[in-house]
Tab-separated table of C-alpha atoms in Angstrom:
chain	number	residue	atom	x	y	z
A	1	MET	CA	-48.271	2.773	-59.297
A	2	THR	CA	-45.827	4.945	-61.239
A	3	ASP	CA	-46.465	5.128	-64.975
A	4	PRO	CA	-43.318	3.653	-66.629
A	5	GLY	CA	-43.838	5.941	-69.589
A	6	ALA	CA	-43.976	9.155	-67.557
A	7	PRO	CA	-40.983	11.521	-67.750
A	8	ARG	CA	-38.530	11.364	-64.877
A	9	PRO	CA	-36.035	13.904	-63.539
A	10	VAL	CA	-32.717	14.189	-65.359
A	11	SER	CA	-29.992	12.546	-63.277
A	12	PRO	CA	-26.185	12.917	-63.285
A	13	ARG	CA	-26.084	9.499	-64.976
A	14	ASP	CA	-28.207	10.883	-67.816
A	15	ARG	CA	-25.944	13.896	-68.241
A	16	GLY	CA	-22.895	11.662	-68.162
A	17	ALA	CA	-24.350	9.449	-70.894
A	18	ARG	CA	-25.133	12.507	-73.030
A	19	HIS	CA	-21.584	13.846	-72.754
A	20	LEU	CA	-19.987	10.425	-73.243
A	21	GLY	CA	-21.930	9.822	-76.445
A	22	LEU	CA	-21.024	13.260	-77.791
A	23	VAL	CA	-17.331	12.617	-77.146
A	24	GLY	CA	-17.676	9.292	-78.967
A	25	ALA	CA	-19.280	10.965	-81.993
A	26	LEU	CA	-16.504	13.563	-82.150
A	27	LEU	CA	-13.832	10.857	-82.003
A	28	LEU	CA	-15.507	9.020	-84.877
A	29	VAL	CA	-15.602	12.189	-86.976
A	30	VAL	CA	-11.848	12.636	-86.491
A	31	ALA	CA	-11.279	8.980	-87.386
A	32	GLY	CA	-13.406	9.473	-90.491
A	33	TYR	CA	-11.329	12.353	-91.809
A	34	LEU	CA	-8.084	10.508	-91.090
A	35	ASP	CA	-8.974	7.200	-92.741
A	36	GLY	CA	-12.672	7.039	-93.411
A	37	ALA	CA	-14.417	5.909	-96.585
A	38	LEU	CA	-12.884	8.733	-98.599
A	39	PRO	CA	-13.287	8.692	-102.412
A	40	GLY	CA	-9.662	7.927	-103.324
A	41	ALA	CA	-8.897	5.288	-100.726
A	42	THR	CA	-10.376	2.095	-102.190
A	43	THR	CA	-7.033	0.313	-102.465
A	44	VAL	CA	-5.511	1.390	-99.136
A	45	ARG	CA	-6.733	-0.347	-96.004
A	46	VAL	CA	-6.843	1.634	-92.800
A	47	TRP	CA	-4.052	-0.405	-91.175
A	48	ASP	CA	-1.727	0.306	-94.137
A	49	SER	CA	-1.920	4.090	-93.837
A	50	ASP	CA	0.472	6.228	-91.802
A	51	THR	CA	-2.304	7.210	-89.429
A	52	GLY	CA	-3.839	3.731	-89.309
A	53	PRO	CA	-3.072	2.893	-85.655
A	54	LEU	CA	-4.374	6.282	-84.502
A	55	THR	CA	-7.509	5.898	-86.627
A	56	VAL	CA	-8.284	2.442	-85.260
A	57	ALA	CA	-7.725	3.667	-81.700
A	58	LEU	CA	-10.035	6.651	-82.243
A	59	TRP	CA	-12.641	4.449	-83.891
A	60	LEU	CA	-12.552	1.902	-81.095
A	61	ALA	CA	-12.739	4.550	-78.374
A	62	GLY	CA	-15.483	6.495	-80.145
A	63	THR	CA	-17.595	3.431	-80.843
A	64	ALA	CA	-17.162	2.168	-77.288
A	65	ALA	CA	-18.190	5.575	-75.919
A	66	MET	CA	-21.343	5.786	-78.045
A	67	VAL	CA	-22.317	2.174	-77.370
A	68	GLY	CA	-21.674	2.597	-73.653
A	69	ALA	CA	-23.747	5.759	-73.460
A	70	TRP	CA	-26.595	4.146	-75.383
A	71	TRP	CA	-26.481	1.057	-73.193
A	72	MET	CA	-26.519	3.119	-69.979
A	73	LEU	CA	-30.003	4.446	-70.727
A	74	ARG	CA	-31.445	1.413	-72.497
A	75	ALA	CA	-34.334	1.391	-69.986
A	76	GLY	CA	-35.355	4.813	-71.267
A	77	ALA	CA	-34.223	8.429	-71.390
A	78	PRO	CA	-35.709	10.915	-68.892
A	79	SER	CA	-38.227	11.926	-71.559
A	80	ALA	CA	-38.794	11.603	-75.287
A	81	ARG	CA	-37.868	15.274	-75.711
A	82	TRP	CA	-34.568	14.673	-73.890
A	83	ALA	CA	-33.898	11.651	-76.127
A	84	TYR	CA	-34.535	13.754	-79.250
A	85	ARG	CA	-32.187	16.486	-78.077
A	86	THR	CA	-29.430	14.090	-77.071
A	87	ALA	CA	-29.637	12.077	-80.287
A	88	GLY	CA	-29.584	15.340	-82.236
A	89	LEU	CA	-26.505	16.479	-80.320
A	90	TRP	CA	-24.696	13.256	-81.184
A	91	THR	CA	-25.840	13.400	-84.805
A	92	LEU	CA	-24.721	16.983	-85.417
A	93	PRO	CA	-20.980	16.258	-85.795
A	94	LEU	CA	-21.719	13.115	-87.805
A	95	LEU	CA	-23.573	15.268	-90.347
A	96	PHE	CA	-20.231	16.798	-91.307
A	97	SER	CA	-18.193	13.603	-91.166
A	98	ALA	CA	-16.597	11.808	-94.066
A	99	PRO	CA	-18.597	8.689	-94.993
A	100	LEU	CA	-18.141	6.086	-92.263
A	101	GLY	CA	-18.440	2.322	-92.160
A	102	SER	CA	-18.923	1.567	-95.863
A	103	ARG	CA	-18.529	2.914	-99.379
A	104	ASP	CA	-22.140	2.260	-100.368
A	105	VAL	CA	-22.915	5.940	-100.767
A	106	TYR	CA	-20.583	6.024	-103.781
A	107	SER	CA	-22.435	3.041	-105.266
A	108	TYR	CA	-25.668	4.984	-104.806
A	109	ALA	CA	-24.124	7.972	-106.552
A	110	CYS	CA	-22.973	5.919	-109.524
A	111	GLN	CA	-26.283	4.070	-109.823
A	112	GLY	CA	-28.065	7.426	-109.839
A	113	TRP	CA	-25.601	8.672	-112.474
A	114	VAL	CA	-26.258	5.624	-114.662
A	115	TYR	CA	-30.005	6.311	-114.606
A	116	ALA	CA	-29.581	10.057	-115.116
A	117	ASP	CA	-27.312	9.279	-118.078
A	118	GLY	CA	-30.095	7.282	-119.712
A	119	ASP	CA	-28.969	3.727	-118.931
A	120	ASP	CA	-30.679	1.002	-116.924
A	121	PRO	CA	-28.894	0.436	-113.573
A	122	TYR	CA	-30.645	-2.953	-113.284
A	123	ALA	CA	-29.041	-4.172	-116.515
A	124	THR	CA	-25.676	-2.390	-116.462
A	125	GLY	CA	-23.032	-2.269	-113.753
A	126	VAL	CA	-21.577	1.108	-112.900
A	127	ALA	CA	-18.194	0.125	-114.408
A	128	ALA	CA	-19.659	-0.849	-117.771
A	129	ALA	CA	-21.793	2.299	-117.812
A	130	GLY	CA	-18.711	4.483	-117.393
A	131	CYS	CA	-19.542	6.218	-114.130
A	132	PRO	CA	-16.970	9.018	-113.666
A	133	TRP	CA	-16.720	8.235	-109.943
A	134	LEU	CA	-15.958	4.546	-110.394
A	135	GLU	CA	-12.715	4.681	-108.383
A	136	ALA	CA	-14.674	5.632	-105.276
A	137	VAL	CA	-16.911	2.549	-105.518
A	138	ALA	CA	-15.882	-0.606	-103.676
A	139	PRO	CA	-14.572	-3.130	-106.263
A	140	VAL	CA	-17.147	-5.764	-105.277
A	141	TRP	CA	-20.010	-3.488	-106.377
A	142	ARG	CA	-18.578	-2.160	-109.643
A	143	ASP	CA	-19.998	-4.880	-111.886
A	144	THR	CA	-23.256	-5.697	-110.095
A	145	PRO	CA	-26.681	-4.303	-110.973
A	146	ALA	CA	-28.481	-2.063	-108.522
A	147	PRO	CA	-30.303	-4.114	-105.856
A	148	TYR	CA	-32.641	-1.257	-104.879
A	149	GLY	CA	-36.131	-0.341	-105.950
A	150	PRO	CA	-37.096	2.346	-108.479
A	151	VAL	CA	-37.968	4.943	-105.842
A	152	PHE	CA	-34.425	4.983	-104.557
A	153	VAL	CA	-32.936	4.973	-108.063
A	154	LEU	CA	-35.029	8.048	-108.834
A	155	LEU	CA	-33.890	9.725	-105.603
A	156	ALA	CA	-30.256	8.874	-106.354
A	157	ALA	CA	-30.588	10.342	-109.834
A	158	LEU	CA	-32.114	13.476	-108.315
A	159	ALA	CA	-29.149	13.699	-105.935
A	160	VAL	CA	-26.785	13.481	-108.904
A	161	MET	CA	-28.570	16.276	-110.754
A	162	LEU	CA	-28.682	18.506	-107.679
A	163	GLY	CA	-25.170	17.706	-106.502
A	164	GLY	CA	-23.341	18.175	-109.766
A	165	GLY	CA	-20.148	16.404	-108.683
A	166	LEU	CA	-19.342	13.532	-106.388
A	167	VAL	CA	-19.100	15.590	-103.204
A	168	GLY	CA	-22.362	17.389	-103.921
A	169	THR	CA	-24.082	14.104	-104.700
A	170	VAL	CA	-22.863	12.540	-101.446
A	171	VAL	CA	-24.151	15.584	-99.548
A	172	ALA	CA	-27.533	15.310	-101.290
A	173	LEU	CA	-27.758	11.596	-100.489
A	174	ARG	CA	-26.952	12.323	-96.859
A	175	VAL	CA	-29.688	14.961	-96.781
A	176	LEU	CA	-32.138	12.369	-98.121
A	177	ALA	CA	-31.047	9.878	-95.452
A	178	VAL	CA	-31.412	12.455	-92.684
A	179	ALA	CA	-34.834	13.461	-94.002
A	180	GLY	CA	-35.941	9.828	-93.871
A	181	LEU	CA	-34.568	9.482	-90.359
A	182	LEU	CA	-36.370	12.635	-89.200
A	183	VAL	CA	-39.690	11.354	-90.521
A	184	ALA	CA	-39.106	8.008	-88.812
A	185	ALA	CA	-38.176	9.794	-85.585
A	186	LEU	CA	-41.422	11.756	-85.587
A	187	CYS	CA	-43.393	8.508	-85.876
A	188	LEU	CA	-41.781	6.750	-82.903
A	189	PRO	CA	-43.883	8.279	-80.068
A	190	GLY	CA	-47.161	7.537	-81.845
A	191	LEU	CA	-46.168	3.964	-82.607
A	192	ALA	CA	-44.965	3.450	-79.039
A	193	ARG	CA	-48.218	4.805	-77.558
A	194	ALA	CA	-50.240	2.564	-79.845
A	195	ALA	CA	-48.349	-0.486	-78.537
A	196	GLY	CA	-48.338	0.599	-74.887
A	197	VAL	CA	-44.568	1.143	-74.810
A	198	PRO	CA	-42.904	4.185	-73.172
A	199	ALA	CA	-42.080	6.718	-75.875
A	200	ARG	CA	-39.024	7.882	-73.932
A	201	ARG	CA	-37.548	4.394	-74.239
A	202	ALA	CA	-38.491	3.800	-77.869
A	203	THR	CA	-37.046	7.115	-79.072
A	204	TRP	CA	-33.813	6.513	-77.169
A	205	LEU	CA	-33.292	2.969	-78.401
A	206	VAL	CA	-33.706	3.948	-82.036
A	207	LEU	CA	-32.292	7.446	-82.372
A	208	ALA	CA	-29.342	7.134	-79.964
A	209	CYS	CA	-28.236	3.756	-81.337
A	210	PRO	CA	-24.701	4.100	-82.740
A	211	LEU	CA	-25.734	2.123	-85.817
A	212	VAL	CA	-28.153	4.905	-86.700
A	213	GLY	CA	-25.690	7.767	-86.327
A	214	VAL	CA	-22.728	6.028	-87.948
A	215	HIS	CA	-24.405	4.123	-90.765
A	216	LEU	CA	-27.679	5.901	-91.511
A	217	VAL	CA	-26.369	9.451	-91.055
A	218	ALA	CA	-22.607	9.443	-91.674
A	219	GLY	CA	-22.850	6.464	-94.023
A	220	ALA	CA	-25.998	7.854	-95.711
A	221	HIS	CA	-27.492	4.376	-96.123
A	222	ASN	CA	-30.813	4.169	-97.914
A	223	ASP	CA	-32.196	2.139	-95.011
A	224	ALA	CA	-33.007	5.535	-93.479
A	225	VAL	CA	-35.195	6.396	-96.466
A	226	MET	CA	-36.907	3.003	-96.221
A	227	LEU	CA	-37.659	3.519	-92.523
A	228	GLY	CA	-38.858	7.040	-93.279
A	229	LEU	CA	-41.603	5.521	-95.440
A	230	LEU	CA	-42.232	2.315	-93.489
A	231	LEU	CA	-42.892	3.857	-90.076
A	232	PRO	CA	-45.385	6.502	-91.294
A	233	GLY	CA	-47.252	3.747	-93.120
A	234	LEU	CA	-47.490	1.740	-89.926
A	235	LEU	CA	-48.440	4.846	-87.950
A	236	LEU	CA	-51.394	5.490	-90.236
A	237	LEU	CA	-52.680	2.035	-89.351
A	238	THR	CA	-52.718	3.015	-85.672
A	239	ARG	CA	-54.893	6.072	-86.235
A	240	PRO	CA	-58.118	4.578	-84.826
A	241	VAL	CA	-56.139	3.266	-81.830
A	242	VAL	CA	-54.472	6.527	-80.831
A	243	SER	CA	-56.977	9.124	-81.962
A	244	ALA	CA	-60.449	7.569	-82.047
A	245	PRO	CA	-60.639	4.553	-79.738
A	246	ARG	CA	-64.375	4.084	-80.215
A	247	ILE	CA	-64.065	3.581	-83.933
A	248	THR	CA	-64.246	-0.092	-84.909
A	249	GLY	CA	-63.834	0.473	-88.636
A	250	GLN	CA	-61.301	2.392	-90.652
A	251	ARG	CA	-61.906	4.642	-93.610
A	252	PRO	CA	-60.650	3.167	-96.893
A	253	GLY	CA	-58.608	6.298	-97.557
A	254	TRP	CA	-56.376	5.716	-94.559
A	255	LEU	CA	-55.744	2.113	-95.533
A	256	LEU	CA	-54.922	3.081	-99.100
A	257	ALA	CA	-52.577	5.843	-97.925
A	258	ALA	CA	-50.845	3.474	-95.506
A	259	GLY	CA	-50.507	0.900	-98.265
A	260	MET	CA	-48.992	3.463	-100.617
A	261	LEU	CA	-46.363	4.442	-98.044
A	262	LEU	CA	-45.526	0.794	-97.397
A	263	GLY	CA	-45.327	0.208	-101.152
A	264	LEU	CA	-42.928	3.116	-101.523
A	265	ALA	CA	-40.803	1.630	-98.737
A	266	VAL	CA	-40.661	-1.661	-100.654
A	267	SER	CA	-39.703	0.327	-103.754
A	268	VAL	CA	-36.691	1.641	-101.866
A	269	LYS	CA	-35.584	-1.652	-100.352
A	270	ALA	CA	-37.452	-4.909	-100.854
A	271	THR	CA	-36.817	-5.952	-97.247
A	272	ALA	CA	-39.798	-3.827	-96.221
A	273	GLY	CA	-41.994	-6.424	-97.884
A	274	VAL	CA	-41.499	-8.721	-94.886
A	275	VAL	CA	-43.638	-6.341	-92.830
A	276	LEU	CA	-46.610	-6.360	-95.213
A	277	PRO	CA	-48.406	-9.543	-94.032
A	278	PHE	CA	-48.297	-8.272	-90.455
A	279	ALA	CA	-49.377	-4.798	-91.535
A	280	ALA	CA	-52.453	-6.493	-93.021
A	281	LEU	CA	-53.203	-7.921	-89.573
A	282	ALA	CA	-52.750	-4.478	-88.032
A	283	ALA	CA	-55.152	-3.047	-90.588
A	284	VAL	CA	-58.046	-5.208	-89.347
A	285	ARG	CA	-60.677	-3.378	-87.321
A	286	GLY	CA	-63.329	-5.250	-85.451
A	287	ARG	CA	-63.290	-9.041	-85.180
A	288	TYR	CA	-60.469	-11.014	-86.734
A	289	THR	CA	-62.303	-13.040	-89.336
A	290	LEU	CA	-61.256	-13.979	-92.837
A	291	PRO	CA	-63.803	-11.690	-94.568
A	292	VAL	CA	-62.659	-8.691	-92.488
A	293	LEU	CA	-59.000	-9.527	-93.164
A	294	LEU	CA	-59.691	-9.733	-96.887
A	295	ARG	CA	-61.585	-6.449	-96.761
A	296	ASP	CA	-59.104	-4.357	-94.779
A	297	GLY	CA	-55.948	-6.193	-95.812
A	298	GLY	CA	-57.136	-6.086	-99.413
A	299	LEU	CA	-57.412	-2.295	-99.348
A	300	LEU	CA	-53.930	-2.100	-97.885
A	301	ALA	CA	-52.630	-4.412	-100.633
A	302	VAL	CA	-54.210	-2.213	-103.309
A	303	GLY	CA	-52.231	0.746	-101.976
A	304	VAL	CA	-48.995	-1.280	-101.838
A	305	LEU	CA	-49.328	-2.710	-105.336
A	306	GLY	CA	-50.430	0.634	-106.730
A	307	ALA	CA	-47.370	2.424	-105.346
A	308	VAL	CA	-44.990	-0.270	-106.626
A	309	ALA	CA	-46.622	-0.356	-110.061
A	310	VAL	CA	-46.755	3.420	-110.490
A	311	THR	CA	-43.141	4.003	-109.460
A	312	SER	CA	-41.929	1.114	-111.621
A	313	LEU	CA	-43.769	2.524	-114.634
A	314	LEU	CA	-42.897	6.180	-114.064
A	315	SER	CA	-39.213	5.338	-113.733
A	316	GLY	CA	-39.337	3.484	-117.041
A	317	LEU	CA	-37.509	0.588	-115.402
A	318	GLY	CA	-40.455	-1.758	-115.019
A	319	LEU	CA	-39.848	-4.685	-112.690
A	320	GLY	CA	-36.214	-5.125	-113.684
A	321	TRP	CA	-35.174	-4.176	-110.165
A	322	ILE	CA	-36.448	-7.512	-108.846
A	323	GLY	CA	-33.702	-9.323	-110.750
A	324	GLY	CA	-31.025	-7.273	-109.013
A	325	LEU	CA	-32.062	-8.352	-105.524
A	326	GLY	CA	-29.784	-11.387	-105.588
A	327	SER	CA	-26.646	-9.330	-106.179
A	328	SER	CA	-26.479	-8.339	-102.493
A	329	GLY	CA	-25.424	-11.911	-101.706
A	330	ASP	CA	-22.146	-11.703	-103.615
A	331	THR	CA	-20.000	-11.291	-100.483
A	332	VAL	CA	-19.192	-14.229	-98.203
A	333	GLN	CA	-18.891	-13.360	-94.508
A	334	TRP	CA	-19.519	-15.358	-91.354
A	335	THR	CA	-21.740	-12.633	-89.885
A	336	SER	CA	-24.609	-14.359	-91.718
A	337	PRO	CA	-25.344	-17.567	-89.737
A	338	PRO	CA	-26.249	-19.704	-92.801
A	339	THR	CA	-23.128	-18.497	-94.591
A	340	ALA	CA	-21.006	-19.241	-91.517
A	341	VAL	CA	-22.302	-22.812	-91.363
A	342	GLY	CA	-21.533	-23.273	-95.052
A	343	MET	CA	-18.038	-21.858	-94.578
A	344	VAL	CA	-17.295	-24.320	-91.768
A	345	VAL	CA	-18.482	-27.230	-93.900
A	346	ASP	CA	-16.294	-25.999	-96.753
A	347	TYR	CA	-13.298	-25.705	-94.417
A	348	ALA	CA	-13.883	-29.292	-93.335
A	349	GLY	CA	-14.086	-30.313	-96.979
A	350	GLU	CA	-10.797	-28.612	-97.756
A	351	LEU	CA	-9.127	-30.626	-95.018
A	352	ALA	CA	-10.392	-33.755	-96.788
A	353	GLY	CA	-9.288	-32.418	-100.167
A	354	ARG	CA	-12.793	-31.799	-101.496
A	355	ASP	CA	-14.592	-28.706	-102.722
A	356	LEU	CA	-18.103	-29.083	-101.306
A	357	GLY	CA	-19.561	-25.682	-102.273
A	358	ALA	CA	-21.562	-25.727	-99.062
A	359	VAL	CA	-22.003	-21.944	-98.736
A	360	SER	CA	-24.513	-21.724	-101.576
A	361	VAL	CA	-26.393	-24.760	-100.258
A	362	ALA	CA	-26.485	-23.376	-96.705
A	363	ARG	CA	-27.794	-20.061	-98.007
A	364	VAL	CA	-30.620	-21.765	-99.878
A	365	VAL	CA	-31.470	-23.768	-96.745
A	366	GLY	CA	-31.479	-20.513	-94.763
A	367	LEU	CA	-33.904	-18.892	-97.195
A	368	VAL	CA	-36.174	-21.940	-97.123
A	369	LEU	CA	-36.156	-21.861	-93.317
A	370	LEU	CA	-36.897	-18.140	-93.428
A	371	ALA	CA	-39.890	-18.643	-95.700
A	372	GLY	CA	-41.242	-21.413	-93.492
A	373	PHE	CA	-40.710	-19.432	-90.311
A	374	LEU	CA	-42.442	-16.346	-91.717
A	375	VAL	CA	-45.487	-18.412	-92.641
A	376	PHE	CA	-45.529	-20.022	-89.192
A	377	LEU	CA	-45.058	-16.668	-87.468
A	378	TRP	CA	-47.877	-15.044	-89.419
A	379	TRP	CA	-50.223	-17.947	-88.715
A	380	ARG	CA	-49.384	-17.911	-85.002
A	381	THR	CA	-49.963	-14.159	-84.838
A	382	TRP	CA	-53.256	-14.509	-86.712
A	383	SER	CA	-54.375	-17.321	-84.417
A	384	ALA	CA	-53.446	-15.304	-81.322
A	385	LEU	CA	-55.374	-12.302	-82.595
A	386	ARG	CA	-58.410	-14.404	-83.403
A	387	GLY	CA	-58.340	-16.339	-80.155
A	388	SER	CA	-57.700	-13.743	-77.478
A	389	THR	CA	-55.831	-10.537	-76.857
A	390	ARG	CA	-54.210	-12.394	-73.964
A	391	ALA	CA	-52.770	-15.118	-76.155
A	392	ALA	CA	-49.027	-15.535	-76.387
A	393	THR	CA	-47.166	-13.179	-78.686
A	394	PRO	CA	-44.914	-14.535	-81.477
A	395	THR	CA	-42.002	-14.285	-79.054
A	396	GLY	CA	-43.829	-16.062	-76.263
A	397	ALA	CA	-45.050	-12.983	-74.403
A	398	SER	CA	-48.512	-12.066	-73.279
A	399	ALA	CA	-49.351	-8.917	-75.180
A	400	ALA	CA	-52.091	-7.989	-72.779
A	401	ASP	CA	-50.112	-8.342	-69.564
A	402	HIS	CA	-49.315	-4.637	-69.641
A	403	CYS	CA	-51.906	-3.601	-72.239
A	404	PRO	CA	-55.353	-3.481	-70.622
A	405	ASP	CA	-56.819	-1.857	-73.735
A	406	PRO	CA	-57.568	-4.709	-76.205
A	407	ARG	CA	-56.923	-2.411	-79.178
A	408	VAL	CA	-53.420	-1.725	-77.884
A	409	ALA	CA	-52.829	-5.419	-77.218
A	410	ARG	CA	-53.866	-6.345	-80.735
A	411	TRP	CA	-51.675	-3.698	-82.298
A	412	ARG	CA	-48.743	-4.837	-80.191
A	413	LEU	CA	-49.238	-8.415	-81.332
A	414	ALA	CA	-49.367	-7.497	-85.018
A	415	LEU	CA	-46.452	-5.079	-85.001
A	416	GLY	CA	-44.432	-7.321	-82.685
A	417	GLY	CA	-44.830	-10.079	-85.262
A	418	ALA	CA	-43.416	-7.732	-87.890
A	419	GLY	CA	-40.413	-7.017	-85.671
A	420	VAL	CA	-39.699	-10.710	-85.146
A	421	ALA	CA	-40.088	-11.295	-88.895
A	422	LEU	CA	-37.423	-8.658	-89.548
A	423	VAL	CA	-35.142	-10.312	-86.989
A	424	ALA	CA	-35.538	-13.637	-88.788
A	425	THR	CA	-34.835	-11.946	-92.113
A	426	VAL	CA	-31.613	-10.439	-90.813
A	427	VAL	CA	-30.486	-13.693	-89.182
A	428	LEU	CA	-31.280	-16.061	-92.055
A	429	ALA	CA	-30.345	-13.824	-94.990
A	430	PRO	CA	-27.253	-14.768	-97.052
A	431	VAL	CA	-25.464	-11.558	-96.057
A	432	PHE	CA	-25.411	-9.416	-92.935
A	433	HIS	CA	-24.180	-5.834	-92.681
A	434	PRO	CA	-24.316	-3.846	-89.418
A	435	TRP	CA	-26.930	-1.370	-90.648
A	436	TYR	CA	-29.347	-4.229	-91.364
A	437	ALA	CA	-29.912	-4.407	-87.606
A	438	THR	CA	-31.678	-1.039	-87.748
A	439	TRP	CA	-34.673	-2.653	-89.499
A	440	PRO	CA	-35.891	-4.784	-86.593
A	441	LEU	CA	-34.596	-2.246	-84.079
A	442	ALA	CA	-37.004	0.423	-85.325
A	443	VAL	CA	-40.006	-1.900	-84.969
A	444	LEU	CA	-39.063	-3.795	-81.814
A	445	ALA	CA	-38.227	-0.581	-79.953
A	446	VAL	CA	-41.898	0.429	-80.126
A	447	THR	CA	-43.363	-2.987	-79.242
A	448	ALA	CA	-41.083	-5.139	-77.078
A	449	GLY	CA	-41.336	-5.373	-73.307
A	450	ARG	CA	-37.852	-6.790	-72.855
A	451	THR	CA	-35.130	-5.228	-74.941
A	452	THR	CA	-31.771	-6.796	-74.062
A	453	TRP	CA	-32.216	-9.633	-76.554
A	454	PHE	CA	-32.095	-7.217	-79.502
A	455	VAL	CA	-30.185	-4.281	-77.977
A	456	LEU	CA	-27.127	-6.420	-77.195
A	457	PRO	CA	-26.679	-7.666	-80.801
A	458	CYS	CA	-27.047	-4.076	-82.052
A	459	ALA	CA	-24.300	-3.006	-79.654
A	460	ALA	CA	-22.039	-5.808	-80.907
A	461	ALA	CA	-22.793	-4.978	-84.555
A	462	SER	CA	-21.573	-1.414	-83.965
A	463	PHE	CA	-18.016	-2.770	-83.796
A	464	LEU	CA	-18.125	-4.648	-87.112
A	465	ALA	CA	-17.187	-1.902	-89.581
A	466	LEU	CA	-13.967	0.123	-89.526
A	467	PRO	CA	-14.141	3.789	-90.613
A	468	ASP	CA	-12.968	3.018	-94.171
A	469	GLY	CA	-15.679	0.390	-94.627
A	470	THR	CA	-13.524	-2.651	-93.958
A	471	ASN	CA	-15.602	-5.393	-92.367
A	472	VAL	CA	-13.871	-6.557	-89.199
A	473	ALA	CA	-15.288	-10.025	-89.896
A	474	ARG	CA	-12.818	-10.342	-92.776
A	475	LEU	CA	-9.928	-10.233	-90.335
A	476	VAL	CA	-11.110	-13.314	-88.439
A	477	LYS	CA	-12.820	-15.243	-91.202
A	478	ALA	CA	-12.202	-18.859	-90.150
A	479	PRO	CA	-12.398	-18.324	-86.357
A	480	GLY	CA	-15.493	-16.184	-86.809
A	481	ALA	CA	-17.222	-18.822	-88.938
A	482	VAL	CA	-16.475	-21.509	-86.340
A	483	ALA	CA	-17.671	-19.300	-83.474
A	484	MET	CA	-20.897	-18.402	-85.298
A	485	THR	CA	-21.563	-22.062	-86.121
A	486	LEU	CA	-21.064	-23.033	-82.494
A	487	LEU	CA	-23.466	-20.261	-81.481
A	488	VAL	CA	-26.060	-21.579	-83.940
A	489	LEU	CA	-25.666	-25.096	-82.519
A	490	ALA	CA	-25.961	-23.800	-78.945
A	491	ILE	CA	-29.163	-21.941	-79.778
A	492	LEU	CA	-30.619	-24.994	-81.493
A	493	LEU	CA	-29.887	-27.072	-78.396
A	494	TRP	CA	-31.150	-24.431	-75.958
A	495	ALA	CA	-34.304	-23.298	-77.751
A	496	PRO	CA	-36.416	-26.491	-77.361
A	497	SER	CA	-35.920	-26.640	-73.592
A	498	ARG	CA	-36.659	-22.931	-73.343
A	499	LEU	CA	-39.893	-23.356	-75.259
A	500	ARG	CA	-40.948	-26.324	-73.082
A	501	ARG	CA	-40.387	-24.303	-69.889
A	502	GLN	CA	-42.141	-21.210	-71.200
A	503	SER	CA	-45.767	-20.872	-70.201
A	504	PRO	CA	-48.291	-19.239	-72.534
A	505	GLY	CA	-48.642	-16.283	-70.200
A	506	GLY	CA	-44.978	-15.554	-69.816
A	507	SER	CA	-43.556	-12.127	-69.222
A	508	PRO	CA	-43.106	-9.732	-72.095
A	509	THR	CA	-40.168	-10.110	-74.371
């Protein structure tokens, strides 16, 4: 039987995908310099500019080309090396692009300036602090505290000091994002091998995804830095699996180091915390019993808490950053399913002449459902790991169907649970932005057997942000909210019958 992870010959289809994606990246760079998220364009929407129609056409063609090329090889590139080279080729022009898809990089710059100037970015908005680059920041973020952890605030302040001016700071922030992405990229083959997934597929799905090039590279989003700390932390947990299969225990030093990296990831963006309970399961060596979980997971937790505490203290900001986490929910868009449901209820209330305020209620319900689902998911993963390596995965798949090595099957179960947890976080959070999809993508790409269920939404999300940062969802607010609500209802009606038909030993996700 042919090894699905073995390299294959490069075909004309592969070459065509490589060239198509490169053309798409070049078109997006041109669109970016015409009407991208440039510093002085906060009050002019792309469709109001003289070159607006051309920009939108270039953006649509470029995005379609990159998405199409990525989709063509979703089953895997010819080899991991070929995937690295192709993704690098597509990324090269985006390195020199104007910021694309959002204006968040200017918020980062101002938050770093506030800290470098001696103020607390968790207590003072960038407008009140007097950031000299305020006009470049999107109005919605000018009066909100920083929602990021102290590690990223320190990195943003460093970018300000190294960059000098706004352009230099943006360049420094992009360098940081690319550095994070490079570290994450180097971890993908090891993570994929540990979970029994072809490295040539995992590297392609992550690195060639248009969301990564447009938002993590050109947009310089700090999600790249988070992934650059999260994935190495997870990779350290695989060390006995990929390098010393006969070892049933794990040295405390490796667990502490992994915990520190995961803690640093949380100190960049708190979303990484969703992975921690599943990382504790991955840290277990030997039998899955409560004492062993407390031993190995406890060491991991010491590393996490130590990294968070040290960075919070060294920054002088303490835990004030936790209070800023809620500010990311200030925007109301139907791309978040709970928000969409609340919007539809509010629209119905308006027709009856009543202000129901359902959006805030729906968001709270979404967060409650998220908390309950995460607990259920963790318990199901724990039970599967304790019971048998052939038990159903959190997504209904048999982890051992294609993983004869029990160590690989266990790792795939634990990390797969983390991927599903990130999916739930993205779906049930009060706000959704396209680059949020890169969180579960990076984990699911190295664990999932079936990929269409998360690749297709990533492809759709690539079309949600215009070059200047305008969210396309704003243009179809009411119809979008209704469509999303209908989709939620359809899934709720379909899911129970799907679960009843699904056998415990179903095919991989």
